[in-house]
CSV table of C-alpha atoms and ligand atoms in Angstrom, one decimal:
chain,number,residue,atom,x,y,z
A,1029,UNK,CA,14.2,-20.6,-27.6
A,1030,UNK,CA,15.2,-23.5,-25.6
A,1031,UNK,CA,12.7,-24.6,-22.6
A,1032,UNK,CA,13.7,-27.9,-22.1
A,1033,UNK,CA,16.7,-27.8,-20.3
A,1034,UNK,CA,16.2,-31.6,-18.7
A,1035,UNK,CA,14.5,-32.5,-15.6
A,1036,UNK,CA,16.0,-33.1,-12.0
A,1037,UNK,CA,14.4,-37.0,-13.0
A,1038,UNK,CA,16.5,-37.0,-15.5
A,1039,UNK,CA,19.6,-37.0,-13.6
A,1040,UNK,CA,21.3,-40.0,-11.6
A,1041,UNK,CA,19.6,-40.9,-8.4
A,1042,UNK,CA,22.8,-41.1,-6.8
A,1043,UNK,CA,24.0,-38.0,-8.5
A,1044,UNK,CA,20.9,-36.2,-6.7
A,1045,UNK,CA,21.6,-37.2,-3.5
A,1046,UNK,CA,25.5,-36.5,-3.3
A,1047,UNK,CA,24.1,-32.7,-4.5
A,1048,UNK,CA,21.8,-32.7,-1.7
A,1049,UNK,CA,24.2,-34.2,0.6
A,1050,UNK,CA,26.2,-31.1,0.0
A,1051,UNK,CA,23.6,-28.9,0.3
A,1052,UNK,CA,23.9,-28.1,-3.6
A,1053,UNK,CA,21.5,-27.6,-6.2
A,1054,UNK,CA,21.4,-27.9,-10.4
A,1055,UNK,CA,20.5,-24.9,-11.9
A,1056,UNK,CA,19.7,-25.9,-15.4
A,1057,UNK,CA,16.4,-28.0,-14.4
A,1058,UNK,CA,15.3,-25.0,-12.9
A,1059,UNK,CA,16.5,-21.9,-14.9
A,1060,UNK,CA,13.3,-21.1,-16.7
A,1061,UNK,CA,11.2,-21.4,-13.9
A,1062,UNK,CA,13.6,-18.7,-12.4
A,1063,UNK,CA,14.0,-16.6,-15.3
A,1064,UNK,CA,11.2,-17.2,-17.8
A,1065,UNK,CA,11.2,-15.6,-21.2
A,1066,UNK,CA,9.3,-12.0,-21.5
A,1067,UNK,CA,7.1,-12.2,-19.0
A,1068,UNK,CA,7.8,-12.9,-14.9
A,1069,UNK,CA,6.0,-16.0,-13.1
A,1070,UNK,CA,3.2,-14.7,-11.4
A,1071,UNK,CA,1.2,-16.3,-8.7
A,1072,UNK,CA,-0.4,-12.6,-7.5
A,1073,UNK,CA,-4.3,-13.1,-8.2
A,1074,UNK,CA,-6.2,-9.9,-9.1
A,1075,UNK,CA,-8.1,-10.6,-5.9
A,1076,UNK,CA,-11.2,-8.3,-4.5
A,1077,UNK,CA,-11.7,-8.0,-0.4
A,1078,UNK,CA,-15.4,-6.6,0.0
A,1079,UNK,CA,-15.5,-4.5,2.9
A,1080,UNK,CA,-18.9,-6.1,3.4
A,1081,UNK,CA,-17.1,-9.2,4.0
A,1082,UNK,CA,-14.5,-8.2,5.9
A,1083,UNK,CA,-16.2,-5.3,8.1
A,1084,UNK,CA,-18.0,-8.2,10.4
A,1085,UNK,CA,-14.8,-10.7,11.2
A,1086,UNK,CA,-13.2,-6.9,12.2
A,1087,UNK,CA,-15.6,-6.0,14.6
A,1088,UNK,CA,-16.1,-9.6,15.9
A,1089,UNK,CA,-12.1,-8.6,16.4
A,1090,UNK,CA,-13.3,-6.1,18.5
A,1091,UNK,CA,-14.6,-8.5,20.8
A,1092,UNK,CA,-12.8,-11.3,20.4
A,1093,UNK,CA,-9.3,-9.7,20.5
A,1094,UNK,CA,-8.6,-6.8,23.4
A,1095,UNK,CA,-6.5,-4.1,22.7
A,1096,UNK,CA,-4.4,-4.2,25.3
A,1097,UNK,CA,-3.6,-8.2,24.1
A,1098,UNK,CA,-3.8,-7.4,20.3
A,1099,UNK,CA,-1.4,-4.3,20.4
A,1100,UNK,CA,-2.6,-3.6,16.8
A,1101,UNK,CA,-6.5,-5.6,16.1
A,1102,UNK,CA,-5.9,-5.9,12.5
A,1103,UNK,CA,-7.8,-8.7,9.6
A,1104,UNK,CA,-4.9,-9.1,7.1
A,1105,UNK,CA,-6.1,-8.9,3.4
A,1106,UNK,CA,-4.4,-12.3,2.2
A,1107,UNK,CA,-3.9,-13.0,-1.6
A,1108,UNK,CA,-4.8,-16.8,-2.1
A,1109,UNK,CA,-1.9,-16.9,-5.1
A,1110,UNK,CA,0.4,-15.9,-2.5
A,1111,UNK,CA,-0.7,-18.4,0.7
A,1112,UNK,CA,-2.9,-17.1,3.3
A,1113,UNK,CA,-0.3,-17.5,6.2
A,1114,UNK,CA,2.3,-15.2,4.4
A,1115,UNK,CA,0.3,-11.9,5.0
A,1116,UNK,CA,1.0,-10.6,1.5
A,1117,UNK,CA,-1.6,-8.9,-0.8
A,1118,UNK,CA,1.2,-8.9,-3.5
A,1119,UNK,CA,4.8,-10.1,-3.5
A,1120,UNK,CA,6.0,-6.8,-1.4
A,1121,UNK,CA,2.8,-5.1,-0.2
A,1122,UNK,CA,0.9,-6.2,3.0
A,1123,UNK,CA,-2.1,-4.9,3.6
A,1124,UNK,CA,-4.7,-4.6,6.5
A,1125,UNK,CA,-8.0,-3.3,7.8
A,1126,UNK,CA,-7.3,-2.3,11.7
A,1127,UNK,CA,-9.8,-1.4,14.3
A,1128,UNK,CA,-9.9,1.2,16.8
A,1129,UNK,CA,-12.6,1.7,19.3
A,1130,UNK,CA,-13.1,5.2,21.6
A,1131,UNK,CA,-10.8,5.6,24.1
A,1132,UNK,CA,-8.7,2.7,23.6
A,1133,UNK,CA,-4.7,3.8,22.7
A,1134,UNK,CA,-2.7,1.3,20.1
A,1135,UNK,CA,0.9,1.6,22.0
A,1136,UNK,CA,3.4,3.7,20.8
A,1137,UNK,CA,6.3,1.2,19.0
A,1138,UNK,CA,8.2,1.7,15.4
A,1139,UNK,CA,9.8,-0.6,13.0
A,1140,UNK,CA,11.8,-1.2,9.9
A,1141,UNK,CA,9.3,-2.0,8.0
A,1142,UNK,CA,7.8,1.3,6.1
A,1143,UNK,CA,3.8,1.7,7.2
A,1144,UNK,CA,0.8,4.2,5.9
A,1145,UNK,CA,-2.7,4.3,7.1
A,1146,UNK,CA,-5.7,5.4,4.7
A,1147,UNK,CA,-8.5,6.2,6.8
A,1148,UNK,CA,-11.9,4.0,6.1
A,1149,UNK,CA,-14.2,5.0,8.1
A,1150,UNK,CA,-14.9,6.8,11.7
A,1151,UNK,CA,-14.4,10.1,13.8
A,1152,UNK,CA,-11.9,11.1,16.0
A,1153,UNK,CA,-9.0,8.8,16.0
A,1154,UNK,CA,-5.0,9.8,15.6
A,1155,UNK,CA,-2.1,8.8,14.9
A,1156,UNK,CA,1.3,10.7,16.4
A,1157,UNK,CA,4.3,10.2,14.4
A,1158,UNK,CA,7.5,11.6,16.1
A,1159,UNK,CA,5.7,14.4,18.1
A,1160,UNK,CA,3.1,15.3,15.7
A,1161,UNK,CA,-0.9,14.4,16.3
A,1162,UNK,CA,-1.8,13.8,12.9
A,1163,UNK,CA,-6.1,13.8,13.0
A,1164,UNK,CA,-7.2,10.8,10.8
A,1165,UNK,CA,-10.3,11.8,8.5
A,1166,UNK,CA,-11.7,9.4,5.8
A,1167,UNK,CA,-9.2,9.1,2.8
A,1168,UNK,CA,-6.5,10.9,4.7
A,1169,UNK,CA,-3.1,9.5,4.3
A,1170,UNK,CA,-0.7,8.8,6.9
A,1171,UNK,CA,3.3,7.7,6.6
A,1172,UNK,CA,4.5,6.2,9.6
A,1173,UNK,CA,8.4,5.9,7.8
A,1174,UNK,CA,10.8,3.5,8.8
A,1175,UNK,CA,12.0,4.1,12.5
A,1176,UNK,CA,9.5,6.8,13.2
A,1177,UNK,CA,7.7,6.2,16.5
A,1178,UNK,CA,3.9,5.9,15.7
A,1179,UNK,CA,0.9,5.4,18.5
A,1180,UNK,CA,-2.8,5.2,17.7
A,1181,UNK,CA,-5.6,6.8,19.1
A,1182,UNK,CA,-9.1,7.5,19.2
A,1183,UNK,CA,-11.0,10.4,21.3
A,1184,UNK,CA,-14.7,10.1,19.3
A,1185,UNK,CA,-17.4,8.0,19.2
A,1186,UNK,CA,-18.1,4.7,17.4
A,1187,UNK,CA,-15.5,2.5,15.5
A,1188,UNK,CA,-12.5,4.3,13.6
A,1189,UNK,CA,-10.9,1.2,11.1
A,1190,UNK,CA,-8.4,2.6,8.4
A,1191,UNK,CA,-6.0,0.5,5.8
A,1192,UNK,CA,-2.8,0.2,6.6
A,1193,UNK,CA,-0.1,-0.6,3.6
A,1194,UNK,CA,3.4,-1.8,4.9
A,1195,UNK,CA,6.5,-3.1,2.5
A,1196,UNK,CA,6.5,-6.1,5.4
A,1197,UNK,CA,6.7,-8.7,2.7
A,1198,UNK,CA,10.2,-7.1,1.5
A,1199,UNK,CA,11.6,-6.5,4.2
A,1200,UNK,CA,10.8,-9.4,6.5
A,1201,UNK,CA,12.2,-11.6,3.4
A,1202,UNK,CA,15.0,-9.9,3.9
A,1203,UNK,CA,15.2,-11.1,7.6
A,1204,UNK,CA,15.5,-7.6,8.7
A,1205,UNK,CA,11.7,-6.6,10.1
A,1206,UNK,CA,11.7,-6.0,13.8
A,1207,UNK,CA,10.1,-3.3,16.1
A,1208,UNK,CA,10.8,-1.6,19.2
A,1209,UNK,CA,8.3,-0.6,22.2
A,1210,UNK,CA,9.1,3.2,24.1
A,1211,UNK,CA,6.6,5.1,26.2
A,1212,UNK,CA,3.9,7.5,24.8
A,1213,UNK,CA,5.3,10.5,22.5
A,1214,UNK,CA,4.8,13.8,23.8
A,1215,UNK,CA,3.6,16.0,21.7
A,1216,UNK,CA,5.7,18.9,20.3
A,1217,UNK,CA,4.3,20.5,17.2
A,1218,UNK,CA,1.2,22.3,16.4
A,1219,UNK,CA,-2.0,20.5,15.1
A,1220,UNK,CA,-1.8,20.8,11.6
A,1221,UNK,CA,1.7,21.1,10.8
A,1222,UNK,CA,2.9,19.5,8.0
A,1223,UNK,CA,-0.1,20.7,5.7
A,1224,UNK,CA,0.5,24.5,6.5
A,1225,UNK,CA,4.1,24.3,5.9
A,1226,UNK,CA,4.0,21.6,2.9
A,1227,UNK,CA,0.2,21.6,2.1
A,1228,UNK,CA,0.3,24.2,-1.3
A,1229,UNK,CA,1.6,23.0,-4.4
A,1230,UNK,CA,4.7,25.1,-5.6
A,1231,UNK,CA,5.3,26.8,-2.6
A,1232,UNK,CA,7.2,25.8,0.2
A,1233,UNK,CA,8.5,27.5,3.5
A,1234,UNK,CA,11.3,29.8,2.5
A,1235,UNK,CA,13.7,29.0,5.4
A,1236,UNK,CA,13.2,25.4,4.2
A,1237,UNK,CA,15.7,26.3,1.0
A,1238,UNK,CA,18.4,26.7,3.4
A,1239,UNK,CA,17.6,24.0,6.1
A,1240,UNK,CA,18.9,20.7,6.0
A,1241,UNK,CA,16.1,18.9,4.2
A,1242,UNK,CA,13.8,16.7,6.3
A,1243,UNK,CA,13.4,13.4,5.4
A,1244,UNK,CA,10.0,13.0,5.6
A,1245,UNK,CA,7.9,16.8,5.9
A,1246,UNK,CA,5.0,15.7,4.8
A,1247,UNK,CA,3.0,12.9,7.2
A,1248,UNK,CA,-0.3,13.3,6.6
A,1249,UNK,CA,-2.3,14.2,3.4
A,1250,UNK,CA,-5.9,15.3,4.1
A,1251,UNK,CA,-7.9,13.7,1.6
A,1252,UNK,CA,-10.2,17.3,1.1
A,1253,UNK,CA,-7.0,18.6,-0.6
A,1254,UNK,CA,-6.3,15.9,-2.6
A,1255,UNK,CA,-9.7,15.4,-3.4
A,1256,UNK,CA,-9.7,19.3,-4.4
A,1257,UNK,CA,-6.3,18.9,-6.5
A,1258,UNK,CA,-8.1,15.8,-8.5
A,1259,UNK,CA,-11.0,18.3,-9.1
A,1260,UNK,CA,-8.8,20.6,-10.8
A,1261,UNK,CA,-6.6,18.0,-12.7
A,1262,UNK,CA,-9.5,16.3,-14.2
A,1263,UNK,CA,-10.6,19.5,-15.9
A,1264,UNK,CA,-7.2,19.7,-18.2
A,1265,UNK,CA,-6.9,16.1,-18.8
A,1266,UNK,CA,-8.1,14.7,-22.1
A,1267,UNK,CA,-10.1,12.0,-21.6
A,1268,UNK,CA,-8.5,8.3,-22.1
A,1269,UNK,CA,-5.9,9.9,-20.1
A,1270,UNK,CA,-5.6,8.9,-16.3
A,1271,UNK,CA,-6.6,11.7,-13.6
A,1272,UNK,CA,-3.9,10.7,-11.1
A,1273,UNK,CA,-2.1,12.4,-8.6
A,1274,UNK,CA,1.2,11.0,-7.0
A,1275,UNK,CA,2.3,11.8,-2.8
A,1276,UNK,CA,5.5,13.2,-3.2
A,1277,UNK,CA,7.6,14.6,-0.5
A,1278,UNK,CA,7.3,18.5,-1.4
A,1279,UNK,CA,11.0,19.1,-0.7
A,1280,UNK,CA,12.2,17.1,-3.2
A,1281,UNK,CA,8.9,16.5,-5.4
A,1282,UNK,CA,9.6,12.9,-5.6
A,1283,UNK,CA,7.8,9.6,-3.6
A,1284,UNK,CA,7.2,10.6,0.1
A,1285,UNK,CA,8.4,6.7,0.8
A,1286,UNK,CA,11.7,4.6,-0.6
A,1287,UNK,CA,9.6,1.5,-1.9
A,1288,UNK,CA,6.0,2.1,-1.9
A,1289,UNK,CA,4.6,4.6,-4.0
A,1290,UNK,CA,0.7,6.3,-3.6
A,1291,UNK,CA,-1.6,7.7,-5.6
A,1292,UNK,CA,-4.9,8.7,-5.9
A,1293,UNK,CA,-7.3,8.4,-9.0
A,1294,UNK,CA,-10.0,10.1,-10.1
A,1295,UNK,CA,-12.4,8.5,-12.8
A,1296,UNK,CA,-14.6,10.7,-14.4
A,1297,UNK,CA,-18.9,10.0,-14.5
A,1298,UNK,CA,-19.1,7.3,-16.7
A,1299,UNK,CA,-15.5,6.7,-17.9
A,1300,UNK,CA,-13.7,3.8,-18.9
A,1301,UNK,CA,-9.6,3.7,-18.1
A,1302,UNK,CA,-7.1,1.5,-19.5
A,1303,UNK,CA,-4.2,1.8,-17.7
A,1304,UNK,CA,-0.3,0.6,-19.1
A,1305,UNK,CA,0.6,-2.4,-18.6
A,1306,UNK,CA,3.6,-1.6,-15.7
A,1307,UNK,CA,6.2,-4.0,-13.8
A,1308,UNK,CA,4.8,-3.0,-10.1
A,1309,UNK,CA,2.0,-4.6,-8.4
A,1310,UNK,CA,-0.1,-2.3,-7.1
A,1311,UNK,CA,-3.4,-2.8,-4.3
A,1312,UNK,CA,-6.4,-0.5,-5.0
A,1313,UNK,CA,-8.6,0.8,-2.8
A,1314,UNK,CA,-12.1,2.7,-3.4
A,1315,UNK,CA,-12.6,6.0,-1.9
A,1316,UNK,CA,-15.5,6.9,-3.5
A,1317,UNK,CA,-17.7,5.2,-5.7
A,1318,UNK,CA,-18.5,2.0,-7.6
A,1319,UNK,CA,-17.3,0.6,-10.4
A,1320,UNK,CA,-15.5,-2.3,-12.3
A,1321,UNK,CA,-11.6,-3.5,-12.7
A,1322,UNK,CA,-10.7,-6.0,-15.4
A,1323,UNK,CA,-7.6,-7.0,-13.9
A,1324,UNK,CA,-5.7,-9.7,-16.6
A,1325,UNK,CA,-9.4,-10.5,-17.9
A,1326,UNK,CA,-10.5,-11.0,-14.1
A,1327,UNK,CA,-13.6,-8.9,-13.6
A,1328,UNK,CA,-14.4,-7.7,-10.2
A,1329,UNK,CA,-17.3,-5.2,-9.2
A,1330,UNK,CA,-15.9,-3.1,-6.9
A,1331,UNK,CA,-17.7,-0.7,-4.0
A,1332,UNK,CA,-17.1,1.9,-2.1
A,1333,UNK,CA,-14.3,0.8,0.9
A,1334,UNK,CA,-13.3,-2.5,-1.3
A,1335,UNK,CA,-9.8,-3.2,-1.8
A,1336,UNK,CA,-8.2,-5.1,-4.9
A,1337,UNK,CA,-4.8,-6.6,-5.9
A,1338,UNK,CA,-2.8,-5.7,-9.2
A,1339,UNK,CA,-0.2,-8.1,-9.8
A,1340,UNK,CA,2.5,-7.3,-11.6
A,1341,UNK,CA,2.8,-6.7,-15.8
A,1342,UNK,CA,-1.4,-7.2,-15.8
A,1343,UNK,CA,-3.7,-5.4,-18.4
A,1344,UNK,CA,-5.8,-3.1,-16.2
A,1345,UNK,CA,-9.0,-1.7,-17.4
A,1346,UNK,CA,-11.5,0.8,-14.5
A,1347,UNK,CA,-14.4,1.7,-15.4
A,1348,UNK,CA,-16.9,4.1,-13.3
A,1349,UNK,CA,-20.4,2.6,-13.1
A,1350,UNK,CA,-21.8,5.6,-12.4
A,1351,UNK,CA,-22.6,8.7,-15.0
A,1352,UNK,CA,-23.4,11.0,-12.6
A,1353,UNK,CA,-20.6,11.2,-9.9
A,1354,UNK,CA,-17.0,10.8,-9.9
A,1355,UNK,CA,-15.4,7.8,-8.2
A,1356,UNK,CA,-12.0,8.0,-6.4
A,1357,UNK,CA,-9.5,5.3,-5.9
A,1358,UNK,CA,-6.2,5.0,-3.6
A,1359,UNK,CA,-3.3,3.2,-5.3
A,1360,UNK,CA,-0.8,1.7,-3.3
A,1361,UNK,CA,2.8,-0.2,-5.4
A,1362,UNK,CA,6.1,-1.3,-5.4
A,1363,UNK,CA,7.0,1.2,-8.4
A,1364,UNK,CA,9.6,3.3,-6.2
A,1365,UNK,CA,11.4,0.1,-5.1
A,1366,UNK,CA,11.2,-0.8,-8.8
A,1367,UNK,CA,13.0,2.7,-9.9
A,1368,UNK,CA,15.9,2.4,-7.6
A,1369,UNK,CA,16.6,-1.3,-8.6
A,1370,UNK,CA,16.3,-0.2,-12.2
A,1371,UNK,CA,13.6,-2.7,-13.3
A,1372,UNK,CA,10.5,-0.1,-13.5
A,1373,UNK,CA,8.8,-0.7,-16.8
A,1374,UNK,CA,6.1,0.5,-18.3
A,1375,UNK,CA,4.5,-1.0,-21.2
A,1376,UNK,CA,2.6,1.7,-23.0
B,1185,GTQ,O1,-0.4,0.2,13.2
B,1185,GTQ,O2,1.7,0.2,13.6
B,1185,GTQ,O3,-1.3,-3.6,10.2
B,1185,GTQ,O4,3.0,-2.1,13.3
B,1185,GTQ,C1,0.9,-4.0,11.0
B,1185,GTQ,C2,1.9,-3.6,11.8
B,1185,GTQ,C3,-0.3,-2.0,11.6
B,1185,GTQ,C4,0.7,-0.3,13.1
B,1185,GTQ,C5,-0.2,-3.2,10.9
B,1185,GTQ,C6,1.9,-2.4,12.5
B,1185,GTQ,C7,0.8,-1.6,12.4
């Protein structure tokens, strides 16, 4: 297995500098750092944000930063592997905590870059994604898809502050994130939409068979149902085996997204997960519960509304500290992006 393949030091000074002068580069010094045997270079930390440290700064935010100025008042969760200027909880997945306060509005704009929202905590705000008001509950999830026009809301009392996942990372490395500002979306379908058409597993509106398929029918999954549908799942699964549900798009029963997949978990009073070893990197976030993650042999305790980072190819072990109550998790990775590259592993 050859490692040393010389050093840049190595090489004649003046040699060096005629390559840089020509804005050229030896590959051989380099190689295994690019492509190192069996297992990618990682600098991904299984990091854990606790809500109870980040909940203050965010509503300092609210003070600090008005709407109106802000356009979006969001803390980004940084990984320290990754920087904490690059606004990347992983390689590809950005995540942040974003603040709403009643009556305020979080203009209506869309992007390239795909977005979803998990709702943290708070009554009464919305979100309207091309023309539908989608209500935004605790553990709902919301897909604001790539060039769909998304405005935020909030007609209740107190603060509303949800998660927001977005592939930014990916696509503003591939210089081709921007956004666009219109004028408030009237709205033109019924409250409740996309869950009474989509909402029942293995059924599906019948016109829908002959209709052009919608790209995206599906853009907000109540967290009761899914909730409900773990329920259910965990009483057929064996134990050792995980309880997880993936958002698909119910027209074509695959991810609801192109490059970031969701899921939600359900461990079991008392139980003890290991999961397989994959190629995505994934960001966790608690729904319910308390708990543990041994993330490559980093231990973090984990409560309700915390948030944690997976890199990619780690040994991931959850573990419910309770043995009375379920605890839920949201899972947020790159796996779809992974598939239609053709790199998705899973190491079982
Ligand atoms: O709510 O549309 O955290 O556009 C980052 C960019 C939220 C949003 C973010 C965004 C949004």
């Amino acid at each position: 297995m050859s490692s040393d393949l010389g050093r840049i030091e190595d090489l004649p000074t003046e040699y060096v500098a005629a390559l840089r002068e020509n804005n050229t580069l030896p590959l051989w010094p380099s190689l295994r750092a690019m492509l190192p045997h069996g297992i990618p270079a990682r600098s991904t930390q299984p990091v854990l944000w606790r809500y109870k440290d980040v909940r203050p700064n965010l509503m300092r935010a609210g003070d600090l930063a008005p709407i109106e100025k802000a356009e979006r008042r969001v803390l980004v969760l940084c990984n320290p592997g990754l920087g904490l200027d690059t606004m990347r909880a992983t390689p590809t997945i950005y995540i942040g905590m974003q603040l709403i306060l009643p009556g305020e509005v979080a203009p209506n704009h869309r992007h390239t870059p795909s977005a979803v929202r998990v709702v943290v905590e708070g009554n009464g705000g919305f979100t309207v994604v091309n023309g539908e008001k989608l209500p935004m509950e605790k553990g709902d999830l919301i897909l604001t898809p790539p060039g769909l026009w998304h405005e935020h809301g909030h007609e209740g009392q107190g603060p509303v502050i949800w998660l927001d996942a977005l592939d930014l990372p990916l696509i503003y490395g591939m210089e081709a994130s921007y956004s666009m500002e219109g004028p408030s979306q009237a709205i033109t379908k019924p409250i409740g939409f996309g869950p009474a058409r989509f909402g029942q597993g293995g059924v599906v509106p019948y016109r829908s068979l002959d209709a052009a398929r919608e790209r995206f029918p599906m853009l907000r999954f109540p967290w009761k149902d899914v909730k409900l549908a773990l329920n259910q799942l965990a009483k057929v699964t064996p134990l050792g085996e995980p309880v997880q549900l993936a958002y698909v798009n119910p027209e074509t029963g695959r991810e609801c997204l192109s490059t970031l997949g969701f899921s939600a978990i359900q461990l079991r009073p008392g139980e003890e997960l290991k999961f397989p070893k994959r190629s995505a990197s994934a960001v966790v976030h608690v729904v319910e519960g308390a708990g543990t993650a041994l993330v490559d042999g980093v231990e973090n305790r984990f409560e309700e509304t915390d948030t944690f980072a997976v890199p990619t190819h780690s040994n991931v072990q959850i573990v419910n500290a309770s043995n009375q109550s379920p605890a839920y998790l949201f899972m947020v990775d790159d796996a779809p992006l992974q598939r239609k590259l053709g790199i998705y592993q899973v190491f079982d």
